[in-house]
PDB file of C-alpha atoms in Angstrom:
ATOM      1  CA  UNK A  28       2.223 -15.202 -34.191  1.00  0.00           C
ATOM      2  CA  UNK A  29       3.744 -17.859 -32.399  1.00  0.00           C
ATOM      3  CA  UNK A  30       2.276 -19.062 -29.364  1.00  0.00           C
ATOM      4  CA  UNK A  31       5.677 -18.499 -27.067  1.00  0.00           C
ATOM      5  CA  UNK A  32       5.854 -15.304 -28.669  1.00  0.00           C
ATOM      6  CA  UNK A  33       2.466 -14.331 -27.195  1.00  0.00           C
ATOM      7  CA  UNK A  34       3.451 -14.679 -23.578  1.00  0.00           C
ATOM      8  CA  UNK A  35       5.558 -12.923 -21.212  1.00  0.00           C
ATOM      9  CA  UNK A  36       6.230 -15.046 -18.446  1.00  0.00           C
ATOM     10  CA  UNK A  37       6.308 -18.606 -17.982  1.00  0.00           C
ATOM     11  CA  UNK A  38       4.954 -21.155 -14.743  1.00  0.00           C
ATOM     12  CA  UNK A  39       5.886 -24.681 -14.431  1.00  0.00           C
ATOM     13  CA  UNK A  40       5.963 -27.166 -11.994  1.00  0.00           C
ATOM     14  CA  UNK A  41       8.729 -29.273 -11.704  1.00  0.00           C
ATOM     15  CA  UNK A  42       8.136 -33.236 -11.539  1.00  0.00           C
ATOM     16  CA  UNK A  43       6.555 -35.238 -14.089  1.00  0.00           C
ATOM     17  CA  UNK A  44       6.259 -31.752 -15.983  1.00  0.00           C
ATOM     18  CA  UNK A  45      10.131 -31.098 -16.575  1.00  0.00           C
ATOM     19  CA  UNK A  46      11.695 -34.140 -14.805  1.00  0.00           C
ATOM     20  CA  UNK A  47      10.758 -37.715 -15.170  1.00  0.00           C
ATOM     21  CA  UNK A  48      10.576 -38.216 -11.368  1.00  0.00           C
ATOM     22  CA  UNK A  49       7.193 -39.696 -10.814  1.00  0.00           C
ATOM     23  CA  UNK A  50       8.261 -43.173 -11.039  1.00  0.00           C
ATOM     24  CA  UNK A  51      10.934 -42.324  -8.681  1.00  0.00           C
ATOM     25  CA  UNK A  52       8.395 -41.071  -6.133  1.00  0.00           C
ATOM     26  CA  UNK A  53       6.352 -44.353  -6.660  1.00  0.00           C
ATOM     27  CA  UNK A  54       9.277 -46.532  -5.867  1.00  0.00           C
ATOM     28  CA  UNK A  55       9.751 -44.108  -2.652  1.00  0.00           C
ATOM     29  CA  UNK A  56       6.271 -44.964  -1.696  1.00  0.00           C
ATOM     30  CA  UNK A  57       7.124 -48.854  -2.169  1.00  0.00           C
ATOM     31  CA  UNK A  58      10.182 -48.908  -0.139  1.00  0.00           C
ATOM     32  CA  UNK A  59       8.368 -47.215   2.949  1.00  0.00           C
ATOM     33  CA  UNK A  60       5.824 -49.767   3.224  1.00  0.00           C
ATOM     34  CA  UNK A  61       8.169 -52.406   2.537  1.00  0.00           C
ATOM     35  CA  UNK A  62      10.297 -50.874   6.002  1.00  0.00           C
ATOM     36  CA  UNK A  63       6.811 -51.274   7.634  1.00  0.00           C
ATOM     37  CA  UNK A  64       5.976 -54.763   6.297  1.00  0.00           C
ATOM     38  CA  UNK A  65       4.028 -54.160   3.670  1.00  0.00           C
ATOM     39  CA  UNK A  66       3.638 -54.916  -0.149  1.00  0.00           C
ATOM     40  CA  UNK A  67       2.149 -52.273  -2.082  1.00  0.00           C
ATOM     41  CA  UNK A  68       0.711 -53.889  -5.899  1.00  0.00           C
ATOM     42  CA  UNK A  69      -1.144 -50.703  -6.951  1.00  0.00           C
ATOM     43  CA  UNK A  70       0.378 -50.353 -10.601  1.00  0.00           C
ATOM     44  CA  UNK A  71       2.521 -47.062 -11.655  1.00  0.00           C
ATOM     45  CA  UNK A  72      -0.560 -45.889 -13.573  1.00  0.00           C
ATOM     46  CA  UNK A  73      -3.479 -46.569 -10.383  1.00  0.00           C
ATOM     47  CA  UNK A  74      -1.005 -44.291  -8.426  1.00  0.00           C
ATOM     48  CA  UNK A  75      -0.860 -41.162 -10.852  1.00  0.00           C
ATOM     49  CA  UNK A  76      -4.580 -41.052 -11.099  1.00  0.00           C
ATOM     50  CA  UNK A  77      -4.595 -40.781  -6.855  1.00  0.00           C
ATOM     51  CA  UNK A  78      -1.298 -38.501  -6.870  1.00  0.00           C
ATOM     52  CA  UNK A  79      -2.252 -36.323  -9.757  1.00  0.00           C
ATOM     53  CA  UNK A  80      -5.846 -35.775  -8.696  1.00  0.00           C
ATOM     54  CA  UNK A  81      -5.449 -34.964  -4.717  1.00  0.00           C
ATOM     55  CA  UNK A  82      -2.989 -33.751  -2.083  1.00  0.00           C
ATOM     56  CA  UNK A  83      -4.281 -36.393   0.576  1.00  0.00           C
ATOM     57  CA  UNK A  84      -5.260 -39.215  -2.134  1.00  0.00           C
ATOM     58  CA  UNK A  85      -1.913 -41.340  -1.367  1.00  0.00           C
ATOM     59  CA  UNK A  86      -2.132 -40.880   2.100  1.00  0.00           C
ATOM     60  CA  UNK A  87      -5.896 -42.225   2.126  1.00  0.00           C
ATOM     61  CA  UNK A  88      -5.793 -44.705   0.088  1.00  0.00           C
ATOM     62  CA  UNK A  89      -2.745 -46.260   2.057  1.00  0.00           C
ATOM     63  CA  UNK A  90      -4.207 -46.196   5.385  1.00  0.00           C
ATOM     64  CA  UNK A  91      -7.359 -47.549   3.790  1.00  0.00           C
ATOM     65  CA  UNK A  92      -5.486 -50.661   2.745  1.00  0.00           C
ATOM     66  CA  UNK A  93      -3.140 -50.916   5.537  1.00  0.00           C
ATOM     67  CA  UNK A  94      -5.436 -50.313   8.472  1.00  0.00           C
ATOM     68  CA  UNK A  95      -1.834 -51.356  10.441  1.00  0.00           C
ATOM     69  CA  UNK A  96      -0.498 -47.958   9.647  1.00  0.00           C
ATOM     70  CA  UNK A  97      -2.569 -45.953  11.378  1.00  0.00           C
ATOM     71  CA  UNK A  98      -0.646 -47.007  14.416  1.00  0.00           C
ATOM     72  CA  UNK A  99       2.283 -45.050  13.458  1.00  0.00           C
ATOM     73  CA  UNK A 100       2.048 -41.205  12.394  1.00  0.00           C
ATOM     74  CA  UNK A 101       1.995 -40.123   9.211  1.00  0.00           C
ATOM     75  CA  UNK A 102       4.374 -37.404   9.156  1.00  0.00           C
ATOM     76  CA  UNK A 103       7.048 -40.363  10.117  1.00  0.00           C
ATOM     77  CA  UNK A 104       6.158 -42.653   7.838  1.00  0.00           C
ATOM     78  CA  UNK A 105       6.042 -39.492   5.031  1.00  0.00           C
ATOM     79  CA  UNK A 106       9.561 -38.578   6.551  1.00  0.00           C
ATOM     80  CA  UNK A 107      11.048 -42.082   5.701  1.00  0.00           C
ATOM     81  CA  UNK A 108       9.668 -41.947   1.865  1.00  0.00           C
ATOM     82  CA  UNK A 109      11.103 -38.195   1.106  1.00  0.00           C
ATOM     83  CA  UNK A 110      14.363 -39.741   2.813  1.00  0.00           C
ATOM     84  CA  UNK A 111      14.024 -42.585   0.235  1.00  0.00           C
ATOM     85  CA  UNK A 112      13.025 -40.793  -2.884  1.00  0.00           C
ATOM     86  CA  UNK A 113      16.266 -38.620  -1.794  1.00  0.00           C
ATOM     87  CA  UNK A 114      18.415 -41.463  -2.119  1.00  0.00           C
ATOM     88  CA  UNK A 115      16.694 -42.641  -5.482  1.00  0.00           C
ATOM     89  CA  UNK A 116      17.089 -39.119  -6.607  1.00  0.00           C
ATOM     90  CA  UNK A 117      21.119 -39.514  -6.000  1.00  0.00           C
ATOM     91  CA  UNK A 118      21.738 -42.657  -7.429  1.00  0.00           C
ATOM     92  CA  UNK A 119      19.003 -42.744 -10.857  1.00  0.00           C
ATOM     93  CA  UNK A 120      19.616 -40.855 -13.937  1.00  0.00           C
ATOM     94  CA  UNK A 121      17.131 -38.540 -14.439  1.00  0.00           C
ATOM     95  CA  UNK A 122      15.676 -37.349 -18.109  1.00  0.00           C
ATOM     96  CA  UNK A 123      13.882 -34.313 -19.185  1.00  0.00           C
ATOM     97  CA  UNK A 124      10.289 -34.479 -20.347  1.00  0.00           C
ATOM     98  CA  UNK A 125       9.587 -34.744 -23.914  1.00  0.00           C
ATOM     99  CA  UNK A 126       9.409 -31.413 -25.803  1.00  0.00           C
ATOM    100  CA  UNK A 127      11.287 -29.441 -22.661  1.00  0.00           C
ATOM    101  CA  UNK A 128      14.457 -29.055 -24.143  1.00  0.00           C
ATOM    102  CA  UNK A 129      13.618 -27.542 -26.848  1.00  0.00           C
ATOM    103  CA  UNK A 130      11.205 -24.878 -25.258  1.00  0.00           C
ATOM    104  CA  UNK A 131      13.498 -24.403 -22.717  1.00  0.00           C
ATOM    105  CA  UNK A 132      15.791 -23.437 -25.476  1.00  0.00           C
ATOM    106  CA  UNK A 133      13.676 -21.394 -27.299  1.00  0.00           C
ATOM    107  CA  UNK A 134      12.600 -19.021 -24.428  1.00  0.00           C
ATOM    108  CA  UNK A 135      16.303 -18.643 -23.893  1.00  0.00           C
ATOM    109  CA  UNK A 136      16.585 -16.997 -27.279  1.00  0.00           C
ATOM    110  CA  UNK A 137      13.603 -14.994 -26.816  1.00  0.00           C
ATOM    111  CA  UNK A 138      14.359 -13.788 -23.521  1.00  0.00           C
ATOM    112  CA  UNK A 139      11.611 -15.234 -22.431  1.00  0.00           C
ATOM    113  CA  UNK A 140      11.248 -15.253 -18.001  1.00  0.00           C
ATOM    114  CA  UNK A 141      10.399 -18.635 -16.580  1.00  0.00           C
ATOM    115  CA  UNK A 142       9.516 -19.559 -13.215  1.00  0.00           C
ATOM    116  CA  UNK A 143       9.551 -23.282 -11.928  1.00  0.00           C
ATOM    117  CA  UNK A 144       6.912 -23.570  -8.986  1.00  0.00           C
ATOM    118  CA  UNK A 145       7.266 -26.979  -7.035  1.00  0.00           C
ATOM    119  CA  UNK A 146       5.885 -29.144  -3.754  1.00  0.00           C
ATOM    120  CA  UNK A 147       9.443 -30.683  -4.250  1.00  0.00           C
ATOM    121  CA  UNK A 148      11.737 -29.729  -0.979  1.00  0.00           C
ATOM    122  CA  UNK A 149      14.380 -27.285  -2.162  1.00  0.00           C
ATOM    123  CA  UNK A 150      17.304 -29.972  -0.935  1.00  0.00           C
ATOM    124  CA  UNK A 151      15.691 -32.603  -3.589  1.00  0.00           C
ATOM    125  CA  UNK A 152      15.658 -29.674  -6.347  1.00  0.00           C
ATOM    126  CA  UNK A 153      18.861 -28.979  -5.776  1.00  0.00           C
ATOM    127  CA  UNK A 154      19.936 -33.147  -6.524  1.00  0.00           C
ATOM    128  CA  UNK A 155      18.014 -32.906  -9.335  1.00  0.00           C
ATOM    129  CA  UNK A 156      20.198 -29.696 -11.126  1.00  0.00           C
ATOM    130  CA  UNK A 157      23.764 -30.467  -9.562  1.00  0.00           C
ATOM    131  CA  UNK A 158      23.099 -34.108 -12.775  1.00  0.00           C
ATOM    132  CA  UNK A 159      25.061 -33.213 -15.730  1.00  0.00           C
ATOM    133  CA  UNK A 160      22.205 -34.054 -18.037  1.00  0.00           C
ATOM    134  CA  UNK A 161      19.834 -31.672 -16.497  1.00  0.00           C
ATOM    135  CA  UNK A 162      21.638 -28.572 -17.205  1.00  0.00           C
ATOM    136  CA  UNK A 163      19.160 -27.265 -19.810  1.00  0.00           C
ATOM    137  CA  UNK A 164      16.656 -26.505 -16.612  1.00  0.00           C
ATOM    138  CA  UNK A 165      19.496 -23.765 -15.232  1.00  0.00           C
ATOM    139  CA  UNK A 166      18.362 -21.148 -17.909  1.00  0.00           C
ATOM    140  CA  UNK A 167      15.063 -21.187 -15.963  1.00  0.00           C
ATOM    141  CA  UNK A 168      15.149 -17.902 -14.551  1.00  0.00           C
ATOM    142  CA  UNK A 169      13.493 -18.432 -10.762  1.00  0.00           C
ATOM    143  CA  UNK A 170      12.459 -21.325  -8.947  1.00  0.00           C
ATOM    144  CA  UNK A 171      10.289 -21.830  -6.083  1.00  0.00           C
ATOM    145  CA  UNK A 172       9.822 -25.001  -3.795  1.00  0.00           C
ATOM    146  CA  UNK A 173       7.931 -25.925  -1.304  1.00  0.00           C
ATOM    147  CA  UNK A 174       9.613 -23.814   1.865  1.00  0.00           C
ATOM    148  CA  UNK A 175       8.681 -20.632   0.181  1.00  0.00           C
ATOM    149  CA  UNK A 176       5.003 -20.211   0.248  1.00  0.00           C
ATOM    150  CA  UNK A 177       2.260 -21.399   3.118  1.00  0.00           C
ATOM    151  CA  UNK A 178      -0.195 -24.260   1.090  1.00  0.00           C
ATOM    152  CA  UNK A 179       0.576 -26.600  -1.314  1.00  0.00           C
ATOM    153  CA  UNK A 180      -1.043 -27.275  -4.503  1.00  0.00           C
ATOM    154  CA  UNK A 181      -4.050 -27.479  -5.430  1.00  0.00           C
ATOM    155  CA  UNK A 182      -4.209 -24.240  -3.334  1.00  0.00           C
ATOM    156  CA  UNK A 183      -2.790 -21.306  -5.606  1.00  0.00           C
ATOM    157  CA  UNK A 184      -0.059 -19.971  -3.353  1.00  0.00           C
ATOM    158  CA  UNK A 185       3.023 -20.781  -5.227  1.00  0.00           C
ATOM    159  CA  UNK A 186       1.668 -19.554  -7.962  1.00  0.00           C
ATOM    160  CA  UNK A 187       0.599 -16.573  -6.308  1.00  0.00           C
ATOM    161  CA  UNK A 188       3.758 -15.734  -5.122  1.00  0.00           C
ATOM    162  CA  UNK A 189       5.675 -16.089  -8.699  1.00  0.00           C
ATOM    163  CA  UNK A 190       3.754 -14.338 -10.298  1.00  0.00           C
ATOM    164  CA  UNK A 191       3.431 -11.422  -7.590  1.00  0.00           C
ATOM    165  CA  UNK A 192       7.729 -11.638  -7.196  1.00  0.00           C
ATOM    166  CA  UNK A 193       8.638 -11.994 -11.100  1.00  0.00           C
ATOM    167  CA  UNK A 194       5.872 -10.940 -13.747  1.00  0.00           C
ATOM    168  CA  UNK A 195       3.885  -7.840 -13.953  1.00  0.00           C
ATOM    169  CA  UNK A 196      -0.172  -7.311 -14.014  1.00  0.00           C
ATOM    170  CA  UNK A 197      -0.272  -6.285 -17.538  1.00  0.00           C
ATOM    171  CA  UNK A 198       2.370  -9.262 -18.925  1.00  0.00           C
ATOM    172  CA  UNK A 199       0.706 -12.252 -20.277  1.00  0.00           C
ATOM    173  CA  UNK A 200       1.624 -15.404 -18.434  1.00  0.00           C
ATOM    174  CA  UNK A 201       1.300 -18.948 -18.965  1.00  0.00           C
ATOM    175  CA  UNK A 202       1.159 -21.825 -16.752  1.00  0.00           C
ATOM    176  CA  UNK A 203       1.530 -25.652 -17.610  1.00  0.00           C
ATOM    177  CA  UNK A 204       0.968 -28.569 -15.120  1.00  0.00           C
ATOM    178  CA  UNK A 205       0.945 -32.411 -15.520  1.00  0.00           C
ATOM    179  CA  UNK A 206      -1.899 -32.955 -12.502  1.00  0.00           C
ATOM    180  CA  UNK A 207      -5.664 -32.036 -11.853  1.00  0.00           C
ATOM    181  CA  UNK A 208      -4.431 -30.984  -8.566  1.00  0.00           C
ATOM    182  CA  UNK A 209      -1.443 -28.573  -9.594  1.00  0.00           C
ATOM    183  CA  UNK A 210      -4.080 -27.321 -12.863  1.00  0.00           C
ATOM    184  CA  UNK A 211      -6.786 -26.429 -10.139  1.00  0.00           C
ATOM    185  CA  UNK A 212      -3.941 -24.559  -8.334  1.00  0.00           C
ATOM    186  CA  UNK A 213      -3.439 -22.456 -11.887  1.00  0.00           C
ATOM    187  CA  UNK A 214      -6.661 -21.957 -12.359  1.00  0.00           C
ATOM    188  CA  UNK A 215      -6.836 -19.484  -9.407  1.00  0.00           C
ATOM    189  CA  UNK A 216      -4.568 -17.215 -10.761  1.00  0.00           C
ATOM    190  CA  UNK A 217      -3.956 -15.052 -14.040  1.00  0.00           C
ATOM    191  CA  UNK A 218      -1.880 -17.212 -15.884  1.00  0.00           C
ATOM    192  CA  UNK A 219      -3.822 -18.970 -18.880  1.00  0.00           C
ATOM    193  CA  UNK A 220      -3.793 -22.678 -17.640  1.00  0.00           C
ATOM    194  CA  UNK A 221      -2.525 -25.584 -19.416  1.00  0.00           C
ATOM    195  CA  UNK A 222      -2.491 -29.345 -18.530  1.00  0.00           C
ATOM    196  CA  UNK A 223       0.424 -31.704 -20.172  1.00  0.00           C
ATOM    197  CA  UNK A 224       0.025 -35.193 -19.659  1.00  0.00           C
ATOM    198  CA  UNK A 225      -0.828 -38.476 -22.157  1.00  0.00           C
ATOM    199  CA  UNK A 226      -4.498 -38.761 -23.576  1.00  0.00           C
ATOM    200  CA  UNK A 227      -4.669 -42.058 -21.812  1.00  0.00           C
ATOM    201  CA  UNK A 228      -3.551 -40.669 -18.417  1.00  0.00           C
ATOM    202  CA  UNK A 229      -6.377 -41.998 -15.559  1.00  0.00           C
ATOM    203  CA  UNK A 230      -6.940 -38.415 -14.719  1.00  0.00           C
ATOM    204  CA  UNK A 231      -8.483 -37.206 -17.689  1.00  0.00           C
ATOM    205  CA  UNK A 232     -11.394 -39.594 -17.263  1.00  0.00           C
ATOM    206  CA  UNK A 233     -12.185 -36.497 -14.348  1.00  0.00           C
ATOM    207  CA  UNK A 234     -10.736 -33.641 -16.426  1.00  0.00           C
ATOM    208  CA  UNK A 235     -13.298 -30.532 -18.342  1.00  0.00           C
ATOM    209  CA  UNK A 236     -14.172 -31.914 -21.685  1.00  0.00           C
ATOM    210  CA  UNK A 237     -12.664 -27.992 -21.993  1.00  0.00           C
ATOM    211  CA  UNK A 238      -9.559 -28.060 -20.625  1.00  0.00           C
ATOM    212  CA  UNK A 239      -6.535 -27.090 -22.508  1.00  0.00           C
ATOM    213  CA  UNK A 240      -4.835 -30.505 -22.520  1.00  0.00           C
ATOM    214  CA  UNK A 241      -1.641 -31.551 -25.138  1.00  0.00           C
ATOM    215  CA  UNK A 242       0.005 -34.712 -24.502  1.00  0.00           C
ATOM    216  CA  UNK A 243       3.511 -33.569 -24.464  1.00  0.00           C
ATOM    217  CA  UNK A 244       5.302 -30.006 -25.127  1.00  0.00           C
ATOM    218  CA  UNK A 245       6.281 -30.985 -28.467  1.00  0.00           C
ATOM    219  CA  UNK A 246       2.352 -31.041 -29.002  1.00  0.00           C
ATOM    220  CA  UNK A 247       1.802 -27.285 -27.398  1.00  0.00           C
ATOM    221  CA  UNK A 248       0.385 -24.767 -30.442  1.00  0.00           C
ATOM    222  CA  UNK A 249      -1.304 -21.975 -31.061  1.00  0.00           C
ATOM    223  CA  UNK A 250      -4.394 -22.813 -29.411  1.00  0.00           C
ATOM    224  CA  UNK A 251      -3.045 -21.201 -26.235  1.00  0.00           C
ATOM    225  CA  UNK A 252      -3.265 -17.467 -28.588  1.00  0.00           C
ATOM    226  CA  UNK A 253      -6.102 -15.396 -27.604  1.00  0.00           C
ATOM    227  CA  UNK A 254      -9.299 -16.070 -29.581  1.00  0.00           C
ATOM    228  CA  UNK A 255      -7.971 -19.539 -30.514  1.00  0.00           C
ATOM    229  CA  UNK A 256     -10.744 -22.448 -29.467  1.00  0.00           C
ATOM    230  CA  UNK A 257      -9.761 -26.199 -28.775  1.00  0.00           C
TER     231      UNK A 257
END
């Protein structure tokens, strides 16, 4: 049997996972300090392994280097970079993951339900789907952002809530993530957990030697059927 065959229902967040966005939020994260006077040098790659790993990582790390911005609240300062990812969002072409096309197209045939659950804003979702190119993500058949459940991820709410709304106890459900933090989120529900990022991302270095890991969708197989071992 196929692996997509196996499953019901389908969880996904949204960026990094679907959309390649992550950059976009780094450059966000740039421009605010650069409205506050500051230079941030961290490479792309130091900045997954804090964003992937915790909710509050970015926000630590940054006061902890820029003592100065302690003197102005964070919500603000968080304010001004969703406000400049927002206009990145507008203005960047934006390109599917490798490997999501074609699953995306494939649980379209089978009839296959899908759920996207995101920290994204519903406003910056919304950007994202009115591009031309991303019109493969509409057959995705309920989304849920950040307004619509109490915690974010790593807490399991989202989650929670798709799979309470959309899929049934008995169905078998999936979920896949590109962060430790959204995985541990996963990992408290039913949904058989899966992690999708490179083999030389920094957070694997803190990941289970155990953990269902593939380095891109096209790489997703039938380890994920019951009974299968990595």
């Amino acid at each position: 049997m196929d692996w997509v065959s196996a499953f019901d229902f389908f969880l996904f967040d949204f960026d990094g996972l679907l959309v390649d966005t992550e950059r976009l939020h780094y450059t966000a994260y740039q421009k605010m300090l650069e409205a506050q006077g500051f230079e941030l040098k961290w490479d792309f790659d130091f900045y997954c392994s804090l964003a992937h790993f915790d909710d509050q990582a970015v926000k630590k790390a940054l006061f902890a280097l820029f003592p100065a911005l302690l003197k102005t609240p964070w919500e603000e300062l968080y304010r001004l970079k969703k406000q400049l990812y927002g206009e990145l969002l507008s203005s960047s072409k934006i390109s599917l993951m490798p490997g999501v096309f074609e699953l995306l197209e494939k649980l379209k045939k089978l009839k296959k339900k899908s759920c996207v659950v995101t920290n994204s804003a519903r406003e910056q979702v919304v950007v994202i789907l009115s591009k031309e190119e991303m019109g493969p993500l509409k057959t995705i058949s309920f989304w849920i952002t950040r307004e619509d459940y109490a915690k974010a991820k790593p807490a399991p709410d989202g989650y929670l809530k798709a799979l309470e709304l959309y899929s049934k106890p008995e169905q078998r459900a999936v979920g896949f993530e590109d962060s430790l933090r959204g995985f541990k989120a996963l990992e408290k529900t039913r949904a058989l957990s899966v992690l999708i990022c490179p083999a030389g991302h920094p957070q694997m270095k803190m990941a289970a030697r155990d953990i269902l890991h593939f380095t891109s969708f096209f790489e997703v197989n039938n380890k994920l059927l019951p009974g299968k071992g990595l």
